[in-house]
Tab-separated table of N, CA and C in Angstrom:
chain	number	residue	atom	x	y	z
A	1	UNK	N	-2.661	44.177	-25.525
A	1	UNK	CA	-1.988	45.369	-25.025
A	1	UNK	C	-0.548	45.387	-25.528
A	2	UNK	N	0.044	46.384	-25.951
A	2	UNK	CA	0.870	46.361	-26.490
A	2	UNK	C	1.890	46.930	-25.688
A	3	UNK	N	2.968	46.586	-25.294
A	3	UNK	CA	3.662	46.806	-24.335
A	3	UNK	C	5.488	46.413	-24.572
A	4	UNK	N	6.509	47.030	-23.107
A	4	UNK	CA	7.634	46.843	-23.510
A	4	UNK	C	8.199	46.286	-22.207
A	5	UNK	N	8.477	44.947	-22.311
A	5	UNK	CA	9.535	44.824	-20.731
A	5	UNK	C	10.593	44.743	-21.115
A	6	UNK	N	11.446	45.086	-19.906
A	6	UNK	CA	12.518	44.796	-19.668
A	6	UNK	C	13.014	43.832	-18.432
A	7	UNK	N	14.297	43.617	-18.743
A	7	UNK	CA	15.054	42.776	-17.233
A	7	UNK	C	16.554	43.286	-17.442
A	8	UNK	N	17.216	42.293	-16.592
A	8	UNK	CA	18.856	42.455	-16.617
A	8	UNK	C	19.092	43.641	-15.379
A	9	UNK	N	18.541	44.797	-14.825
A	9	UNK	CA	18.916	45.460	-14.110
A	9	UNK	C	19.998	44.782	-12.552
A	10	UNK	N	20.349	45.820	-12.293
A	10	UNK	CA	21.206	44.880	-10.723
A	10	UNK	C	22.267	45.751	-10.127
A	11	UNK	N	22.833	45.232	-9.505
A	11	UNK	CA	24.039	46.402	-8.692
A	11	UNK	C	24.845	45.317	-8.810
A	12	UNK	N	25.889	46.258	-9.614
A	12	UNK	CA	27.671	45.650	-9.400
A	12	UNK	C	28.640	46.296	-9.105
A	13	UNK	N	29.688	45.489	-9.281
A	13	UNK	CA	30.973	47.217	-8.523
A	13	UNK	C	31.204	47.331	-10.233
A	14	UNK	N	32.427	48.648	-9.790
A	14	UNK	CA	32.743	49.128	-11.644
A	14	UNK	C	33.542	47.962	-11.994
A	15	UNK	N	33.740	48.184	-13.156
A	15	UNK	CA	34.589	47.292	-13.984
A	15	UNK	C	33.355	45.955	-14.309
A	16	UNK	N	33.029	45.911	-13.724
A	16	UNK	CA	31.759	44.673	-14.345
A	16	UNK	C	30.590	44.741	-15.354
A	17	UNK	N	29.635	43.497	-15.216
A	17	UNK	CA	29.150	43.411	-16.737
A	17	UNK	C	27.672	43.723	-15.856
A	18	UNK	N	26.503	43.832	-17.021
A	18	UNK	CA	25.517	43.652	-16.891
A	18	UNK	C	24.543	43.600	-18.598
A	19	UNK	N	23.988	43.012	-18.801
A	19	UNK	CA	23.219	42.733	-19.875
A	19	UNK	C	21.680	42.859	-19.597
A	20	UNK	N	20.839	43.681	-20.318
A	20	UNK	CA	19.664	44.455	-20.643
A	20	UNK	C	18.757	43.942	-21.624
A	21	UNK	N	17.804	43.545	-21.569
A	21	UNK	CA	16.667	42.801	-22.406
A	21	UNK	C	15.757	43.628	-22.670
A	22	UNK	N	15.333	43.721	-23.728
A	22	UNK	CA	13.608	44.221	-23.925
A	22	UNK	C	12.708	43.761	-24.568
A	23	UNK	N	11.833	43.485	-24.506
A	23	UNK	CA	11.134	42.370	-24.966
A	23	UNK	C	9.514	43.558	-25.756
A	24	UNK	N	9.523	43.647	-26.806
A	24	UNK	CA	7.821	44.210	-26.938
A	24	UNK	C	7.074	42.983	-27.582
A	25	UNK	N	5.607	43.692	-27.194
A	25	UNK	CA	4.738	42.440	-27.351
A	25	UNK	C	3.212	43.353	-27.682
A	26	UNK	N	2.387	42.248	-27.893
A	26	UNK	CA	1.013	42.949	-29.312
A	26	UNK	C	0.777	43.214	-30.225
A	27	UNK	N	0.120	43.895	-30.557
A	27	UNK	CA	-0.369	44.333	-31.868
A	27	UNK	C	0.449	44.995	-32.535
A	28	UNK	N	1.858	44.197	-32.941
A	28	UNK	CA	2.804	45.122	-33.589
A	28	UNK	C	2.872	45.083	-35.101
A	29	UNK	N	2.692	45.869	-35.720
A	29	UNK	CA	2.831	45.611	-37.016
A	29	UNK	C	4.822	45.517	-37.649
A	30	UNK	N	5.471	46.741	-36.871
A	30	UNK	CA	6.753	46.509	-37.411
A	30	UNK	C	7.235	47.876	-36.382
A	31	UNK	N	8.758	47.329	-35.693
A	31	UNK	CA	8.997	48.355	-35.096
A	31	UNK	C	10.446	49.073	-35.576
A	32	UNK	N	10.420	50.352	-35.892
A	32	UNK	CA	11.170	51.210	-37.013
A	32	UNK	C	12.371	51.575	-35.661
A	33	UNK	N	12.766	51.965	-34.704
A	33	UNK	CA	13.896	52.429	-33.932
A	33	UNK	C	13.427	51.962	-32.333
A	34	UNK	N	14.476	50.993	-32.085
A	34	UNK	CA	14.315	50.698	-30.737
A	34	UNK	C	15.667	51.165	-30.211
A	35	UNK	N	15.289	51.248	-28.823
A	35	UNK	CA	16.864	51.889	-28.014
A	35	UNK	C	16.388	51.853	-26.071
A	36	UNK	N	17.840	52.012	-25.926
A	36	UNK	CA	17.904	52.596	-24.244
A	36	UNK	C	18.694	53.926	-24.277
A	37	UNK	N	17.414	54.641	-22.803
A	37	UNK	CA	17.766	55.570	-22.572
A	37	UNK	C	17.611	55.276	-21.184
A	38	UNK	N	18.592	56.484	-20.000
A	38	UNK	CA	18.888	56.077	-18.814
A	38	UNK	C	18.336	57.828	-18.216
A	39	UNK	N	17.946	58.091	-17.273
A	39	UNK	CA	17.424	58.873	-16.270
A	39	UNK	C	18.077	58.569	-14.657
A	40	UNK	N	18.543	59.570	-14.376
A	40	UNK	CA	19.089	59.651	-12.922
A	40	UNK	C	18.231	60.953	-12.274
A	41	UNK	N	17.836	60.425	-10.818
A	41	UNK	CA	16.423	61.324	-10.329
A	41	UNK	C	16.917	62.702	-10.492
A	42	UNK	N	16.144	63.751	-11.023
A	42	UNK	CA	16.359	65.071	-10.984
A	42	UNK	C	17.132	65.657	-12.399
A	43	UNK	N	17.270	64.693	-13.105
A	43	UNK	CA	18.060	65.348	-14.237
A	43	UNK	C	17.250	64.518	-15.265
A	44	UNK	N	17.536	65.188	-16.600
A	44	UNK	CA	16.588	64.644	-17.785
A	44	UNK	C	17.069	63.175	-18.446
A	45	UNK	N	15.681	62.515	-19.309
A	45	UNK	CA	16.612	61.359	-19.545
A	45	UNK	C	17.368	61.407	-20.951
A	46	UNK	N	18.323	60.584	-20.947
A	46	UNK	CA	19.721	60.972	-21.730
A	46	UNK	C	19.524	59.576	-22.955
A	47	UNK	N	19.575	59.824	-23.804
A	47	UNK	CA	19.845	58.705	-25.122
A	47	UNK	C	20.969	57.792	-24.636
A	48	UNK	N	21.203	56.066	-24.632
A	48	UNK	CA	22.521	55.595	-24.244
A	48	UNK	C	22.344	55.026	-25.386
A	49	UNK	N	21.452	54.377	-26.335
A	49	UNK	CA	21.806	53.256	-27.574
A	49	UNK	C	20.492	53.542	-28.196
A	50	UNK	N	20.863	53.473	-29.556
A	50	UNK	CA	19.289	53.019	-30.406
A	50	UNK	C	20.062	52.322	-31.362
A	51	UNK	N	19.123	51.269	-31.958
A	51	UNK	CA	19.439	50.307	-33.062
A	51	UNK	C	17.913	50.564	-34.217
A	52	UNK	N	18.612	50.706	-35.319
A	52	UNK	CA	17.430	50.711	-36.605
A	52	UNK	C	17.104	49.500	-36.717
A	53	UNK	N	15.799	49.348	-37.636
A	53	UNK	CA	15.675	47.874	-38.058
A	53	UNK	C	16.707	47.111	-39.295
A	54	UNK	N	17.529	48.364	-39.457
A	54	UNK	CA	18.501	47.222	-40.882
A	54	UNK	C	20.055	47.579	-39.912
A	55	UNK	N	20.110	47.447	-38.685
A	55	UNK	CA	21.228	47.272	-37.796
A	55	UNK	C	22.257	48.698	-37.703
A	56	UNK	N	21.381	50.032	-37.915
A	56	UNK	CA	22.292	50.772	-37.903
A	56	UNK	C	22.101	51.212	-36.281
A	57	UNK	N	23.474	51.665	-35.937
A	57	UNK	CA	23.610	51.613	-34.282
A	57	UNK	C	23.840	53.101	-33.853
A	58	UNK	N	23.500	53.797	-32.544
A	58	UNK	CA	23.755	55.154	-32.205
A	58	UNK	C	23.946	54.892	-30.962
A	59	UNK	N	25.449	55.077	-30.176
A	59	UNK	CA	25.782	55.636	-28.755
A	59	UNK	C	26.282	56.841	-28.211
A	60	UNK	N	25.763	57.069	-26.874
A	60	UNK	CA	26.124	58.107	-26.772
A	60	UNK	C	27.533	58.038	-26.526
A	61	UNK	N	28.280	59.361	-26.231
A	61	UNK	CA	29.467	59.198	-25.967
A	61	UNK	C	30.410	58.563	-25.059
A	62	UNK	N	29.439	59.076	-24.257
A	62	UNK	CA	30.221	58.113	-22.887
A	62	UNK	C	30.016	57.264	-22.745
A	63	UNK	N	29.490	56.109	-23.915
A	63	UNK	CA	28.994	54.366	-23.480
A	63	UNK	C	30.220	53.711	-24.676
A	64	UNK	N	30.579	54.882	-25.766
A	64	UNK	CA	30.950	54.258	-26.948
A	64	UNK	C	32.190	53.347	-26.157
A	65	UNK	N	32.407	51.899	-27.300
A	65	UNK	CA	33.641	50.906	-26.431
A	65	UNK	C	33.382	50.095	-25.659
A	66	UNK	N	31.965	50.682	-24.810
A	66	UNK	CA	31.945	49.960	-23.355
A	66	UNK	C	30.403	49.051	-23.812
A	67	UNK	N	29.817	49.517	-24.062
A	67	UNK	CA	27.929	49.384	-24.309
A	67	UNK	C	28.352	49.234	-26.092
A	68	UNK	N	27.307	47.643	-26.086
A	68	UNK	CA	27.226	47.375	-27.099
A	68	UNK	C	25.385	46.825	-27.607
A	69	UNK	N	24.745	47.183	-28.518
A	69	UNK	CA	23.387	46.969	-28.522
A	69	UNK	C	22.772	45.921	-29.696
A	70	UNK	N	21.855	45.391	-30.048
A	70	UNK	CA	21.888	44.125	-30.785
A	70	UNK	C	19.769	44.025	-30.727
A	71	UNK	N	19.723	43.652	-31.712
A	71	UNK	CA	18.730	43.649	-32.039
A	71	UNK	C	18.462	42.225	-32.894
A	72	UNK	N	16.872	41.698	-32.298
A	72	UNK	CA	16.440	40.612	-33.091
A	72	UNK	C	14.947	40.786	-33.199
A	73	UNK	N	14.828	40.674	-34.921
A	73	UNK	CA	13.400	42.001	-35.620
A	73	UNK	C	12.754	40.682	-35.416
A	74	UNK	N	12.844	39.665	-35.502
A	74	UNK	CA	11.976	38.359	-35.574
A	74	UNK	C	11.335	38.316	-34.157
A	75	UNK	N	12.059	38.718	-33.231
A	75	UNK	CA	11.029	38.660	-31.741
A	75	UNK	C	11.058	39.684	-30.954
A	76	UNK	N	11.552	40.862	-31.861
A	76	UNK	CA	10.753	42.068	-31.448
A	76	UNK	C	11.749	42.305	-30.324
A	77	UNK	N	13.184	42.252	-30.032
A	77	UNK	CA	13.661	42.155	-29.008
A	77	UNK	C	15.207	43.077	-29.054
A	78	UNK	N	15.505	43.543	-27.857
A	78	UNK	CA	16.902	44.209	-28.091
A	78	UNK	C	17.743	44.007	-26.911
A	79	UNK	N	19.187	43.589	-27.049
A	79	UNK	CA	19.673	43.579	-25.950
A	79	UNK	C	20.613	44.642	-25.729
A	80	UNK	N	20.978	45.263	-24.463
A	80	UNK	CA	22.237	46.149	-24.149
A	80	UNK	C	23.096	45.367	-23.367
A	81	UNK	N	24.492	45.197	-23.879
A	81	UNK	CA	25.314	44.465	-23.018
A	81	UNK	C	26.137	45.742	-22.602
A	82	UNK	N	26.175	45.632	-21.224
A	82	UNK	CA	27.162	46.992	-20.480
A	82	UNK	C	28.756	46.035	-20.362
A	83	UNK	N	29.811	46.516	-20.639
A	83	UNK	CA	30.796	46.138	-20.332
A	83	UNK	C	31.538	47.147	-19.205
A	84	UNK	N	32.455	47.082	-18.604
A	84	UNK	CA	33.932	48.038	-17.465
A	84	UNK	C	32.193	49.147	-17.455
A	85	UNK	N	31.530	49.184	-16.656
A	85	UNK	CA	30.479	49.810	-15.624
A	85	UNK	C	31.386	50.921	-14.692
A	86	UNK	N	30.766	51.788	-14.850
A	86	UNK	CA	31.538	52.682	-13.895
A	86	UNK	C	30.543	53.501	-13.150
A	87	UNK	N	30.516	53.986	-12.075
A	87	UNK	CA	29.670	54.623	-11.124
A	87	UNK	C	29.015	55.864	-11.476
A	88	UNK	N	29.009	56.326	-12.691
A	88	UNK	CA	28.314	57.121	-13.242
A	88	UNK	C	27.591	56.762	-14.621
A	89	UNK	N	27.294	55.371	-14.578
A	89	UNK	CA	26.419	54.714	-15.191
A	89	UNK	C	25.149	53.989	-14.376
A	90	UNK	N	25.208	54.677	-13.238
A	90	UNK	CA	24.036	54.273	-12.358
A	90	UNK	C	23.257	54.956	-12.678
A	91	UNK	N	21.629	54.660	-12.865
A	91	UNK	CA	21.206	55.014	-13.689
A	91	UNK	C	19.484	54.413	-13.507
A	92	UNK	N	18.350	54.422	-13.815
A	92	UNK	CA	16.991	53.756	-14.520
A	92	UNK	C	17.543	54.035	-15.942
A	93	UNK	N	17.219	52.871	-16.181
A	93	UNK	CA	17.403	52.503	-17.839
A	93	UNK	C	15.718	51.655	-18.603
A	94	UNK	N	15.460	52.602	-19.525
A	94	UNK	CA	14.149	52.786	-20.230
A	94	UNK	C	14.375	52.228	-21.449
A	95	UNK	N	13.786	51.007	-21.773
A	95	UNK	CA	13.645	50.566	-23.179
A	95	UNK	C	12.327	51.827	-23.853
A	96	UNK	N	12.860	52.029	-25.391
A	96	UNK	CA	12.301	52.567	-26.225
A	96	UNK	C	11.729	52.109	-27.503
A	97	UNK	N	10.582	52.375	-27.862
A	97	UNK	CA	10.412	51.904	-29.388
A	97	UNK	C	9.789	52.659	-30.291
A	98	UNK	N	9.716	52.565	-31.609
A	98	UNK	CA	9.071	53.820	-32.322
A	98	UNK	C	8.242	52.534	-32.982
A	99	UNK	N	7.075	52.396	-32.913
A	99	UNK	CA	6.411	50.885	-33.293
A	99	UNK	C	5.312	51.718	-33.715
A	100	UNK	N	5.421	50.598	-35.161
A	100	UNK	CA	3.677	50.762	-35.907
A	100	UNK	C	2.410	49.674	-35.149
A	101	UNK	N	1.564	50.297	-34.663
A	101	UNK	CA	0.392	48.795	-33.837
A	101	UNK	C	-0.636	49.031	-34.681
A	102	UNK	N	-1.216	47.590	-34.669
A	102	UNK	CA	-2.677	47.586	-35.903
A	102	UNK	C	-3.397	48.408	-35.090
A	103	UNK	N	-4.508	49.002	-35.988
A	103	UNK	CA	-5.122	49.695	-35.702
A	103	UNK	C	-5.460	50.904	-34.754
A	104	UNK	N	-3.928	51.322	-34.953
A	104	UNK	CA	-3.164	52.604	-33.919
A	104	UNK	C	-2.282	53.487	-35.123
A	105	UNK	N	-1.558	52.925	-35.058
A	105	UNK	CA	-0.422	53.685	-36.421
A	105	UNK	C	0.744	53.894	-35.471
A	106	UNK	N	1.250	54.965	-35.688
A	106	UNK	CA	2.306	55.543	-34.937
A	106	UNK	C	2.189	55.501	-33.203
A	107	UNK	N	2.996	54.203	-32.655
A	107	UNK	CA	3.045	54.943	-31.080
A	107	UNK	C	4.357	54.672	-30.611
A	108	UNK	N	4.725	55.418	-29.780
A	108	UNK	CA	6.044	55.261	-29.042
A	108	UNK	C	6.024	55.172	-27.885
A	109	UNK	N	6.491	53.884	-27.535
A	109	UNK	CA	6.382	52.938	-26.336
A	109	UNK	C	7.880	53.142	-25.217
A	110	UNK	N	7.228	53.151	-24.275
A	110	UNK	CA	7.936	53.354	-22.981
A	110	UNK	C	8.224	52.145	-21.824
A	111	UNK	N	9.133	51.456	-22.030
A	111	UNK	CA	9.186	49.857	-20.410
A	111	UNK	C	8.813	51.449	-19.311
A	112	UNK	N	8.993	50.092	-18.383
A	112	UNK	CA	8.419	51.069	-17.176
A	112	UNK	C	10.437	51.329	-16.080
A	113	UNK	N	11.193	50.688	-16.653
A	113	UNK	CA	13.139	50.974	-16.078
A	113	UNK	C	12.690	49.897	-15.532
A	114	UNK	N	14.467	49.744	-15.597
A	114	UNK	CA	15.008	48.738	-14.309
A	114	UNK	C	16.215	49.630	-13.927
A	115	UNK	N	16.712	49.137	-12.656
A	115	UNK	CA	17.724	50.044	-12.004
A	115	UNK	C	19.113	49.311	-12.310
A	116	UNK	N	19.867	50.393	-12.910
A	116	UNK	CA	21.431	50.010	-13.158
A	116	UNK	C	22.249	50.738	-12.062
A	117	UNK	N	22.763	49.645	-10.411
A	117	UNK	CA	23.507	50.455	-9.671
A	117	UNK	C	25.242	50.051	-9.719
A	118	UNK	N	26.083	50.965	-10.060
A	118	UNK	CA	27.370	50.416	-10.263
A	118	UNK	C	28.177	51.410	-8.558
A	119	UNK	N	28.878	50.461	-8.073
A	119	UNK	CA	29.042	50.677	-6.691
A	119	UNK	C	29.951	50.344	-6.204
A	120	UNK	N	31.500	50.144	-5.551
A	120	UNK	CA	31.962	49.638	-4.720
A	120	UNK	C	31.564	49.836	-3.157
């Protein structure tokens, strides 16, 4: 089964850190654009990072400075490090992938979130 977890989610106050894992796994042949995107209930979900496979990087605006993203093609893995968190980065945060799987071709894979709560 070919699949995407994640971890790292948690509640901190602003100004603090939190770091984001994603891990895919199966029948992967090679995965072409991985990223996080974040969803807050009732509103659509929003692009925060994607990384290519030859390290080219995309943030959105309001993460640029703060959110930094990193990728390792050898284990299929991506991290988001959140830096100065601010209360409108609370959030479900969704690992993404645009992955080739044997004997599938094209699928684009969805983690299931973890919750990013930033809070005093």
């Amino acid at each position: 089964q070919v699949q995407l977890v994640e971890s790292g989610g948690g509640v901190v106050q602003p100004g603090e850190s939190l770091r984001l894992s994603c891990a895919a796994s199966g029948s992967i042949i090679s995965i072409r654009l991985m990223g996080w995107y974040r969803q807050i209930p009732g509103k659509e979900r929003e692009l925060v990072a994607t990384i290519s496979t030859g390290g080219t990087t995309k943030y959105a605006d309001s993460v640029v400075g703060r959110f930094t993203i990193s990728r390792d093609n050898v284990n299929n893995t991506i991290i988001l490090q959140m830096d100065d968190l601010k209360p409108e980065d609370t959030a479900i945060y969704y690992c993404n992938s645009q992955t080739i799987v044997a004997y599938r071709g094209f699928v684009e894979l969805w983690g299931r979130g973890t919750h990013v709560n930033v809070s005093s």
